[in-house]
Short mmCIF file of C-alpha atoms in Angstrom, two decimals:
data_model
loop_
_atom_site.label_atom_id
_atom_site.label_comp_id
_atom_site.label_asym_id
_atom_site.label_seq_id
_atom_site.Cartn_x
_atom_site.Cartn_y
_atom_site.Cartn_z
CA MET A 1 18.79 11.81 -21.14
CA ASN A 2 17.02 14.93 -18.46
CA LYS A 3 16.60 18.07 -19.64
CA PHE A 4 19.58 19.29 -18.04
CA THR A 5 21.99 17.15 -20.03
CA SER A 6 19.82 17.44 -23.21
CA ALA A 7 20.57 21.44 -22.99
CA LYS A 8 24.26 21.35 -22.76
CA LEU A 9 24.69 19.03 -25.32
CA PHE A 10 22.49 21.09 -27.42
CA ALA A 11 25.13 23.99 -26.35
CA ARG A 12 28.03 22.44 -26.77
CA ILE A 13 26.70 21.46 -30.30
CA ALA A 14 25.85 24.90 -31.46
CA LEU A 15 29.17 25.87 -30.14
CA PHE A 16 31.13 23.71 -32.37
CA SER A 17 28.98 25.05 -35.03
CA LEU A 18 29.81 28.22 -34.89
CA VAL A 19 33.50 27.73 -34.49
CA ALA A 20 33.56 25.85 -37.61
CA LEU A 21 31.58 27.90 -39.40
CA THR A 22 33.64 30.75 -38.33
CA SER A 23 36.99 28.97 -39.48
CA ASN A 24 35.37 27.91 -43.07
CA PHE A 25 34.40 31.70 -43.16
CA ALA A 26 37.97 32.96 -42.47
CA GLN A 27 39.51 30.29 -44.68
CA GLU A 28 37.17 31.07 -47.94
CA ARG A 29 37.48 34.87 -47.25
CA LYS A 30 39.32 36.66 -50.51
CA PRO A 31 40.69 40.17 -50.64
CA THR A 32 38.22 42.52 -52.41
CA PRO A 33 39.82 44.03 -55.37
CA ARG A 34 40.19 47.50 -53.56
CA GLU A 35 42.65 45.22 -51.35
CA SER A 36 44.23 43.34 -53.90
CA ALA A 37 45.00 46.89 -55.57
CA GLN A 38 46.36 48.09 -52.36
CA ASP A 39 48.82 45.26 -51.52
CA ASP A 40 50.01 45.56 -55.02
CA ALA A 41 50.84 49.14 -55.18
CA ILE A 42 52.21 48.75 -51.45
CA GLU A 43 54.62 45.90 -52.33
CA HIS A 44 55.62 47.57 -55.96
CA ALA A 45 56.65 50.52 -54.03
CA LYS A 46 59.15 48.81 -51.89
CA GLY A 47 62.47 49.56 -52.20
CA ASN A 48 61.58 52.07 -54.99
CA ALA A 49 62.06 55.53 -53.75
CA ASP A 50 60.47 56.88 -57.39
CA VAL A 51 57.63 54.79 -57.23
CA ALA A 52 56.77 54.98 -53.23
CA ALA A 53 57.27 59.26 -54.33
CA ARG A 54 54.88 58.81 -57.53
CA GLN A 55 52.11 56.83 -55.26
CA LEU A 56 51.83 59.97 -52.78
CA THR A 57 49.37 61.31 -55.62
CA SER A 58 47.38 57.81 -55.30
CA PRO A 59 43.71 58.81 -54.60
CA ASP A 60 43.67 56.04 -51.72
CA PRO A 61 45.10 57.37 -48.55
CA LEU A 62 46.46 53.83 -47.28
CA VAL A 63 48.70 53.78 -50.34
CA ARG A 64 49.80 57.65 -49.68
CA GLN A 65 50.61 56.44 -46.04
CA ARG A 66 52.69 53.70 -47.29
CA ALA A 67 54.52 55.59 -49.47
CA ALA A 68 55.51 57.99 -47.19
CA GLU A 69 55.93 55.12 -44.82
CA GLU A 70 58.69 53.71 -47.19
CA LEU A 71 60.26 57.21 -48.18
CA ALA A 72 60.73 57.56 -44.47
CA ARG A 73 62.34 53.71 -44.32
CA LEU A 74 64.73 54.79 -47.11
CA ALA A 75 65.54 58.03 -45.91
CA ALA A 76 65.39 59.29 -49.36
CA ALA A 77 66.56 62.59 -48.75
CA ASP A 78 66.35 63.52 -52.35
CA LYS A 79 62.44 63.67 -52.27
CA ARG A 80 62.12 66.09 -49.63
CA LYS A 81 61.03 68.84 -51.22
CA LEU A 82 58.43 66.88 -52.87
CA VAL A 83 57.14 65.64 -49.68
CA GLU A 84 57.00 68.84 -48.08
CA GLY A 85 55.06 69.66 -50.82
CA TYR A 86 52.66 66.88 -50.23
CA ARG A 87 52.11 67.58 -46.53
CA LEU A 88 51.44 70.88 -47.15
CA GLN A 89 47.92 69.51 -49.04
CA GLU A 90 47.32 66.48 -47.63
CA LYS A 91 43.92 66.33 -45.74
CA ASN A 92 44.01 62.96 -44.38
CA GLU A 93 45.67 62.88 -40.86
CA ARG A 94 47.34 59.79 -40.94
CA VAL A 95 48.87 60.47 -43.75
CA ARG A 96 50.23 63.40 -42.95
CA LEU A 97 51.53 62.09 -40.10
CA ALA A 98 53.65 59.42 -42.34
CA LEU A 99 54.52 62.44 -44.36
CA ASP A 100 55.99 64.19 -40.94
CA TRP A 101 58.05 61.15 -40.21
CA ALA A 102 59.12 60.91 -44.09
CA LEU A 103 60.37 64.71 -43.72
CA TYR A 104 61.90 64.23 -40.10
CA ARG A 105 64.03 60.94 -41.58
CA THR A 106 64.78 62.72 -45.13
CA GLY A 107 66.60 65.80 -42.97
CA LYS A 108 64.00 67.94 -41.37
CA SER A 109 64.51 67.77 -37.74
CA GLU A 110 61.89 70.21 -36.72
CA ALA A 111 59.44 67.40 -38.54
CA LEU A 112 59.89 65.18 -35.47
CA PHE A 113 57.77 67.67 -33.12
CA ASN A 114 54.39 66.69 -35.01
CA VAL A 115 55.03 62.95 -34.52
CA VAL A 116 55.56 63.57 -30.91
CA ARG A 117 52.65 65.32 -30.42
CA ALA A 118 50.48 62.90 -32.38
CA LEU A 119 51.34 61.10 -28.99
CA ASP A 120 48.09 62.98 -27.91
CA SER A 121 45.65 61.90 -30.40
CA GLY A 122 43.41 59.39 -32.29
CA ARG A 123 47.06 58.38 -33.90
CA TYR A 124 48.92 57.60 -30.85
CA ASN A 125 49.90 54.12 -32.17
CA GLN A 126 50.76 55.32 -35.31
CA ALA A 127 53.44 57.54 -33.62
CA GLN A 128 54.38 55.08 -31.20
CA SER A 129 55.87 52.72 -33.90
CA TYR A 130 57.77 55.60 -36.14
CA LEU A 131 59.26 56.66 -32.16
CA ALA A 132 60.29 52.93 -31.72
CA GLN A 133 62.15 53.36 -35.11
CA ILE A 134 64.33 56.27 -33.97
CA ASP A 135 68.07 56.02 -34.18
CA THR A 136 68.92 57.61 -30.91
CA PRO A 137 66.64 58.74 -28.09
CA ALA A 138 69.14 61.33 -27.96
CA SER A 139 66.61 62.85 -30.57
CA LEU A 140 63.56 62.78 -28.19
CA HIS A 141 65.31 63.79 -24.91
CA PRO A 142 64.95 67.80 -25.55
CA PHE A 143 60.97 66.87 -25.92
CA LEU A 144 60.85 65.91 -22.08
CA THR A 145 60.38 69.25 -21.21
CA ARG A 146 58.58 70.99 -24.15
CA VAL A 147 55.85 68.91 -23.58
CA SER A 148 53.24 68.01 -20.70
CA GLY A 149 50.33 65.83 -19.27
CA LEU A 150 49.68 62.82 -21.56
CA THR A 151 51.63 63.66 -24.46
CA LEU A 152 54.73 63.74 -21.96
CA ALA A 153 53.58 60.40 -20.41
CA ARG A 154 53.72 58.42 -23.82
CA LEU A 155 56.37 60.06 -24.46
CA ILE A 156 58.31 58.48 -21.90
CA GLU A 157 56.92 55.25 -22.68
CA SER A 158 58.54 55.38 -25.95
CA LEU A 159 61.61 56.17 -24.55
CA ALA A 160 61.31 52.92 -22.87
CA ARG A 161 61.85 50.95 -25.56
CA THR A 162 64.46 53.07 -27.02
CA GLY A 163 65.95 54.68 -23.68
CA ASP A 164 69.77 54.37 -22.74
CA ALA A 165 71.28 55.45 -19.58
CA THR A 166 71.48 58.86 -20.31
CA THR A 167 67.57 58.74 -20.95
CA LEU A 168 67.57 56.49 -17.61
CA ASP A 169 69.17 59.95 -15.46
CA LEU A 170 66.41 62.05 -17.25
CA VAL A 171 63.20 60.05 -16.96
CA LYS A 172 63.93 59.30 -13.03
CA PRO A 173 62.75 62.73 -11.85
CA TYR A 174 59.80 62.21 -13.47
CA THR A 175 59.21 59.10 -10.97
CA SER A 176 57.89 61.89 -8.50
CA SER A 177 55.83 63.81 -10.84
CA ALA A 178 52.23 65.21 -9.69
CA ASP A 179 50.69 63.79 -12.64
CA PRO A 180 49.83 60.09 -12.22
CA LYS A 181 50.09 59.13 -15.82
CA VAL A 182 53.59 60.50 -15.74
CA ALA A 183 54.85 59.21 -12.72
CA SER A 184 53.34 56.08 -14.06
CA ALA A 185 55.07 56.09 -17.48
CA ALA A 186 58.52 56.94 -15.66
CA ARG A 187 58.46 54.32 -13.46
CA PHE A 188 57.55 52.08 -16.14
CA ALA A 189 60.76 53.45 -18.16
CA GLU A 190 62.77 53.07 -15.64
CA ARG A 191 62.60 49.56 -15.00
CA GLU A 192 62.77 48.41 -18.82
CA ILE A 193 65.86 50.55 -19.33
CA ALA A 194 67.73 49.27 -16.45
CA HIS A 195 66.69 45.78 -17.26
CA ARG A 196 68.03 46.16 -20.47
CA LEU A 197 70.99 47.63 -20.03
CA SER A 198 71.78 45.32 -17.47
CA THR A 199 70.83 42.51 -20.08
CA PRO A 200 73.88 41.34 -21.84
CA GLN A 201 73.34 41.84 -25.77
CA PRO A 202 74.24 39.53 -28.18
CA GLU A 203 77.58 39.83 -29.74
#
């Protein structure tokens, strides 16, 4: 066996050993006590607005965020005043955004602007996930003329997921925007919405 063959064999053995070690580590890793407590709290709040509301006082920001998201999912209008109070004192940006979404879903329509504004921030993916759940794209249409730049481009990307025929008409003019990000997002949305509208929906 020459040196080149030996080197290749050694490299393969090393690679297989690394893969096996990584696989074993992934299988053996157990949740930390904190992760287990988070999971238990989040699971306990599912479907229960009272529990979710109490968890807005949790010292764990992830638990507070998930609690706000659960209140939003439940559209718990009777908790709106409570959510407004916690929103005023919340310091964590991700939790604040979740509370804005909860406020919108519980009837405070103006809170949606904070979610749209977060599209131009490090919380972009979080905001996108909320906007993907919106009941009707018409709720987002007014913001097309109220925002600009990256926020507008990402708003149009959001509408690509949920937009209807009216959205398509509103988005088309932006395909010739002088801002390349906006124009690209508009062309993407135009393709996505047109494809969705032309595809028969399952009954």
